[in-house]
C-alpha positions as a Python dict, from the first residue, in 0.01 Angstrom:
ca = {
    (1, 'X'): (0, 0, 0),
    (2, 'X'): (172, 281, -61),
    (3, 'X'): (190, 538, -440),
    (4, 'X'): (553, 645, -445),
    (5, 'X'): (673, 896, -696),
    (6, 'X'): (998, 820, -924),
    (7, 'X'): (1133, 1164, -878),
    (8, 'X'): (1502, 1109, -743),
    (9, 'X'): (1844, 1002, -856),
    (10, 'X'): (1803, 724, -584),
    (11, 'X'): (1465, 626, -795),
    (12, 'X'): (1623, 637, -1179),
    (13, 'X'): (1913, 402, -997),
    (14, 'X'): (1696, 138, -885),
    (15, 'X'): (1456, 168, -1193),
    (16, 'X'): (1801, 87, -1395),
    (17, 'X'): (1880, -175, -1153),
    (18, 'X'): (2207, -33, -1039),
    (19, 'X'): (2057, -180, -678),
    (20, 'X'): (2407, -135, -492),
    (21, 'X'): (2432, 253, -608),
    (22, 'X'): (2051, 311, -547),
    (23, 'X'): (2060, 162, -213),
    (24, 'X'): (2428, 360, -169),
    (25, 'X'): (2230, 676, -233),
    (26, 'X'): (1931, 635, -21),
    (27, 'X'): (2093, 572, 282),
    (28, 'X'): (2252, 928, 189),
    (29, 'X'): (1922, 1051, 217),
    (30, 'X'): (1796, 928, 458),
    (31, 'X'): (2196, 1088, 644),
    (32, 'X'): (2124, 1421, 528),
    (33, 'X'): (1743, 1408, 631),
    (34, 'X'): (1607, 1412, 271),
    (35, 'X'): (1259, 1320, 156),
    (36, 'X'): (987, 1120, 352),
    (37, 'X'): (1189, 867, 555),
    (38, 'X'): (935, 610, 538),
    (39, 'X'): (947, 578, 155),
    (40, 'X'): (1319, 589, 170),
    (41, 'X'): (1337, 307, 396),
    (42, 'X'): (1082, 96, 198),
    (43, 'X'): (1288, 148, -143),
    (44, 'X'): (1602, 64, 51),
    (45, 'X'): (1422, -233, 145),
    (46, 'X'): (1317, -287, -222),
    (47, 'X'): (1669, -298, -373),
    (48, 'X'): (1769, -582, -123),
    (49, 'X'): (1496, -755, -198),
    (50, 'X'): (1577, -714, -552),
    (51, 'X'): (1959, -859, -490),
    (52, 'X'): (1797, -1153, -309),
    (53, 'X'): (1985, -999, 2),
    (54, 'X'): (1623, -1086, 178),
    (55, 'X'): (1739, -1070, 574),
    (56, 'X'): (1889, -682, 480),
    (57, 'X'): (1537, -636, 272),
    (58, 'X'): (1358, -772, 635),
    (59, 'X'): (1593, -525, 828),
    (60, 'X'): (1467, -226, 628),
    (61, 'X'): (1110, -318, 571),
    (62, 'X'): (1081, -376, 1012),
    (63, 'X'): (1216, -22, 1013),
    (64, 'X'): (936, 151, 788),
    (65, 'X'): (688, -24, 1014),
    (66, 'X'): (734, 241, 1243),
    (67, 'X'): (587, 490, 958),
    (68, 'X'): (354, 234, 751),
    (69, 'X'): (242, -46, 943),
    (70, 'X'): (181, -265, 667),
    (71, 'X'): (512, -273, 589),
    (72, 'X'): (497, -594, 806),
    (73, 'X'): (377, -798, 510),
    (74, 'X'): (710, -722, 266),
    (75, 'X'): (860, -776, 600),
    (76, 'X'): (748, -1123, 620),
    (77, 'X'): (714, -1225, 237),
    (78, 'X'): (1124, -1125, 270),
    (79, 'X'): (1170, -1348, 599),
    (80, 'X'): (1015, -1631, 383),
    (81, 'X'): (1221, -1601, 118),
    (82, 'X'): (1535, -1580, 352),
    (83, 'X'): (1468, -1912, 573),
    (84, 'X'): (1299, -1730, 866),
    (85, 'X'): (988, -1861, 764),
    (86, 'X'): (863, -1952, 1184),
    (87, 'X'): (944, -1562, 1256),
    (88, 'X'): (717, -1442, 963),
    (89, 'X'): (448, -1646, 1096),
    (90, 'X'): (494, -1499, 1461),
    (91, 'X'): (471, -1157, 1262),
    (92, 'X'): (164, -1267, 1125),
    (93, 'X'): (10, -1407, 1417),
    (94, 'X'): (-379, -1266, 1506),
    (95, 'X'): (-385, -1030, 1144),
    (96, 'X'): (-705, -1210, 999),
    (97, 'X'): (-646, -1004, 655),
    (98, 'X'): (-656, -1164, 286),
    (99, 'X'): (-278, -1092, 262),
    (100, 'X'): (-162, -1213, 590),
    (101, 'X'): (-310, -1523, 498),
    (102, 'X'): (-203, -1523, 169),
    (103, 'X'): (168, -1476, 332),
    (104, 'X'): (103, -1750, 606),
    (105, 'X'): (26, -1980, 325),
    (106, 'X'): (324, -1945, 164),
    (107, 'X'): (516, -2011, 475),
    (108, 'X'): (336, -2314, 550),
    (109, 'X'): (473, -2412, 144),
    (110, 'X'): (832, -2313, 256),
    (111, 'X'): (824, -2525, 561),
    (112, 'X'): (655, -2848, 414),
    (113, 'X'): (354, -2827, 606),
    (114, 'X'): (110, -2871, 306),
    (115, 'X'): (-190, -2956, 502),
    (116, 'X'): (-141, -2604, 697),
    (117, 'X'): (-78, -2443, 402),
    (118, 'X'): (-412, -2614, 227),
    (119, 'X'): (-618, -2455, 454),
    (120, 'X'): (-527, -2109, 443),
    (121, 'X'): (-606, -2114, 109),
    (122, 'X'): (-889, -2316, 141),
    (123, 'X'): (-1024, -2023, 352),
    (124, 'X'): (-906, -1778, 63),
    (125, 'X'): (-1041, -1949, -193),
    (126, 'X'): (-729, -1984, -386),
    (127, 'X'): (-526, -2286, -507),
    (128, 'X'): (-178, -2195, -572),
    (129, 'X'): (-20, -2363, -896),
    (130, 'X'): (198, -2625, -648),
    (131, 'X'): (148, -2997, -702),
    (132, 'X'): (-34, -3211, -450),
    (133, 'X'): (19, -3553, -353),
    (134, 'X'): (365, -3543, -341),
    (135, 'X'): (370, -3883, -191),
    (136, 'X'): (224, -4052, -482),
    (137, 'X'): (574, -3888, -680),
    (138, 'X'): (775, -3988, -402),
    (139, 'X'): (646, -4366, -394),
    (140, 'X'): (670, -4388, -752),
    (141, 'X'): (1018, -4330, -709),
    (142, 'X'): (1073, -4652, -477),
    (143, 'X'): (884, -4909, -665),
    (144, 'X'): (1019, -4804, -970),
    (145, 'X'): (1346, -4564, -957),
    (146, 'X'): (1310, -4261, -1250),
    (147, 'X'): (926, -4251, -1266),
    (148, 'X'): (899, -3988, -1004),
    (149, 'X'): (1071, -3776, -1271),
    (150, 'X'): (892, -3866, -1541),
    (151, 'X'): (568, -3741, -1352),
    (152, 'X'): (686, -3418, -1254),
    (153, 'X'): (766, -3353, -1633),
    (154, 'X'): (1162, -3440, -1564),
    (155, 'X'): (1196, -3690, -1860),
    (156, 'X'): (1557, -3720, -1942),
    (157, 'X'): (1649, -3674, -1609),
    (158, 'X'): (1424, -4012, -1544),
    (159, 'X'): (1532, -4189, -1814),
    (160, 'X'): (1944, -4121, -1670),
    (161, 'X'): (1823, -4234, -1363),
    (162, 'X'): (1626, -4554, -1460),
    (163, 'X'): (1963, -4657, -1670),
    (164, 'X'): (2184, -4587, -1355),
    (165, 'X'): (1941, -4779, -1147),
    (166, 'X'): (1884, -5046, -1393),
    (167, 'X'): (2294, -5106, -1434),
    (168, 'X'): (2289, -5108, -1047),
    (169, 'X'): (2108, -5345, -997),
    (170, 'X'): (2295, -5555, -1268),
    (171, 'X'): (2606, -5548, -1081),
    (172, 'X'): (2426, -5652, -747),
    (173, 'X'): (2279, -5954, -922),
    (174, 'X'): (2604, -6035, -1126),
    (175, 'X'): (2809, -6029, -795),
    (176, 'X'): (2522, -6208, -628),
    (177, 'X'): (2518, -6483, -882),
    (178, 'X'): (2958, -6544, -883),
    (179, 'X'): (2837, -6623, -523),
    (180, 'X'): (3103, -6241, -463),
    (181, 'X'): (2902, -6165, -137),
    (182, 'X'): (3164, -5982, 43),
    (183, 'X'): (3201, -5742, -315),
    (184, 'X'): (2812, -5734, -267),
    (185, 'X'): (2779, -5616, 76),
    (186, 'X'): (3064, -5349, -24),
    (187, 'X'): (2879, -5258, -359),
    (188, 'X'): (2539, -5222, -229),
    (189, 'X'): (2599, -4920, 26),
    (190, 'X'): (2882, -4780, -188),
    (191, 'X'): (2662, -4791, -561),
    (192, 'X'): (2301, -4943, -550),
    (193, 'X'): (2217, -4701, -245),
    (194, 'X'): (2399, -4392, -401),
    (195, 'X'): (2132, -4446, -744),
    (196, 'X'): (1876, -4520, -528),
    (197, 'X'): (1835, -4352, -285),
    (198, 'X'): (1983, -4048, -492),
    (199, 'X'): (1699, -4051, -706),
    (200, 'X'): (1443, -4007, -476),
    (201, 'X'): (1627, -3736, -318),
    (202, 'X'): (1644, -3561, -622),
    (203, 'X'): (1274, -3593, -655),
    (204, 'X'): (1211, -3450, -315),
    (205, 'X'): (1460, -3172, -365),
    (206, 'X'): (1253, -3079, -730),
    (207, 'X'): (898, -3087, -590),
    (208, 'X'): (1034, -2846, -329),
    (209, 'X'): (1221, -2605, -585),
    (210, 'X'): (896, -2615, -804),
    (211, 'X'): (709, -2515, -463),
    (212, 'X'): (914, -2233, -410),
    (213, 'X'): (923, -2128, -763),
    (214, 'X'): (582, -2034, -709),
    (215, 'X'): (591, -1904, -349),
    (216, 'X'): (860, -1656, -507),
    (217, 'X'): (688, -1541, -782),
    (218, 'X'): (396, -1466, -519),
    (219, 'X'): (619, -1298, -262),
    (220, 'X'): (778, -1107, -531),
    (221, 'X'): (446, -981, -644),
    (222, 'X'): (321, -886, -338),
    (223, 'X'): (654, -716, -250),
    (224, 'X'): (623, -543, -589),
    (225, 'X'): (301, -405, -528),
    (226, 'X'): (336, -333, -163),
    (227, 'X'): (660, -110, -219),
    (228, 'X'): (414, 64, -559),
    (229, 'X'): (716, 14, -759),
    (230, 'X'): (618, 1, -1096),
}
């Protein structure tokens, strides 16, 4: 997007990732009227992004707009990163171009909507590296509790979580069998749901980190190369 020159103290800063100094000393720049304001702003932008401080990086990068329009795109990768993913869609909205899709697929990841998100990149003719048919992990993990990790490559974590499950459901047939149904009804919420259910959960929650493993590594290249940080 755009070829920026490492020619300041600002620049050597951020290239050594002292991100807090860097950003300290652009904003001095940018006081005292220094340099090309809409390169400041986008390395300002930059360093936030860099601290994962992505609503500040989002602040800056809607600023530079003013001077490079496409700044809207580090502007959105950094709202979708930072939990804003509906506003980086309305940011989006009408801009037919490769990396607006790209951007829109990776906030249809971030929000779950999968079939959304399939046909962006249908359209690109990209597959991103996420995993599809997450319900066939999910309802391995209800008939038989630790098998949803073992497909998504989790093993020990399975294995723990079979055992749990497996002891769990021990107890509820031990107290069922002493005829202890008041100690079941209290053990069944209390343990054999917490295993259970927990388990799944944990599933769910991994499918969606290992989704937005790759929607970062994506964002952060795009970022990257938007910025022309090398």
């Amino acid at each position: 997007m755009v070829a920026l020159i490492l020619s300041t103290f600002a620049d050597s800063l951020l290239a050594e990732g002292d991100l807090f100094n860097a950003i300290t000393e652009y904003k001095r720049m940018l006081y005292e009227g220094r340099g090309d304001s809409s390169l400041i702003l986008l390395r300002v932008g930059y360093a936030h992004y860099l601290r994962r401080k992505y609503d500040r990086a989002a602040y800056y990068f809607s600023l530079a707009r003013e001077y490079v329009p496409e700044a809207k795109y580090l502007q959105a990768a950094s709202l979708i990163l930072g939990r804003d993913r509906e506003v980086a869609l309305e940011i989006l909205e009408g801009d037919t171009s490769g990396t607006a899709k790209l951007l829109r697929g990776l906030a249809f990841i971030a929000l779950g909507r999968y079939a959304r998100a399939e046909a962006v990149f249908d359209s690109l003719g990209y597959r991103p590296p996420i995993r599809g048919n997450r319900e066939i992990y999910i309802a391995a993990s209800y008939l038989l509790p630790g098998s949803g990790h073992l497909l998504i490559g989790r093993y020990s974590e399975g294995l723990k979580t079979f055992a749990a499950n497996l002891l769990s459901f021990a107890g509820a047939y031990y107290l069922l069998k002493r005829g202890l149904y008041y100690d079941l009804l209290m053990y069944v919420p209390i343990v054999l749901l917490r295993f259970y259910e927990g388990g799944v959960a944990r599933v769910r929650k991994h499918l969606y980190d290992d989704d937005m493993r790759v929607v970062r590594a994506l964002a952060d290249s795009l970022v990257s190369e938007g910025v022309g940080w090398r």
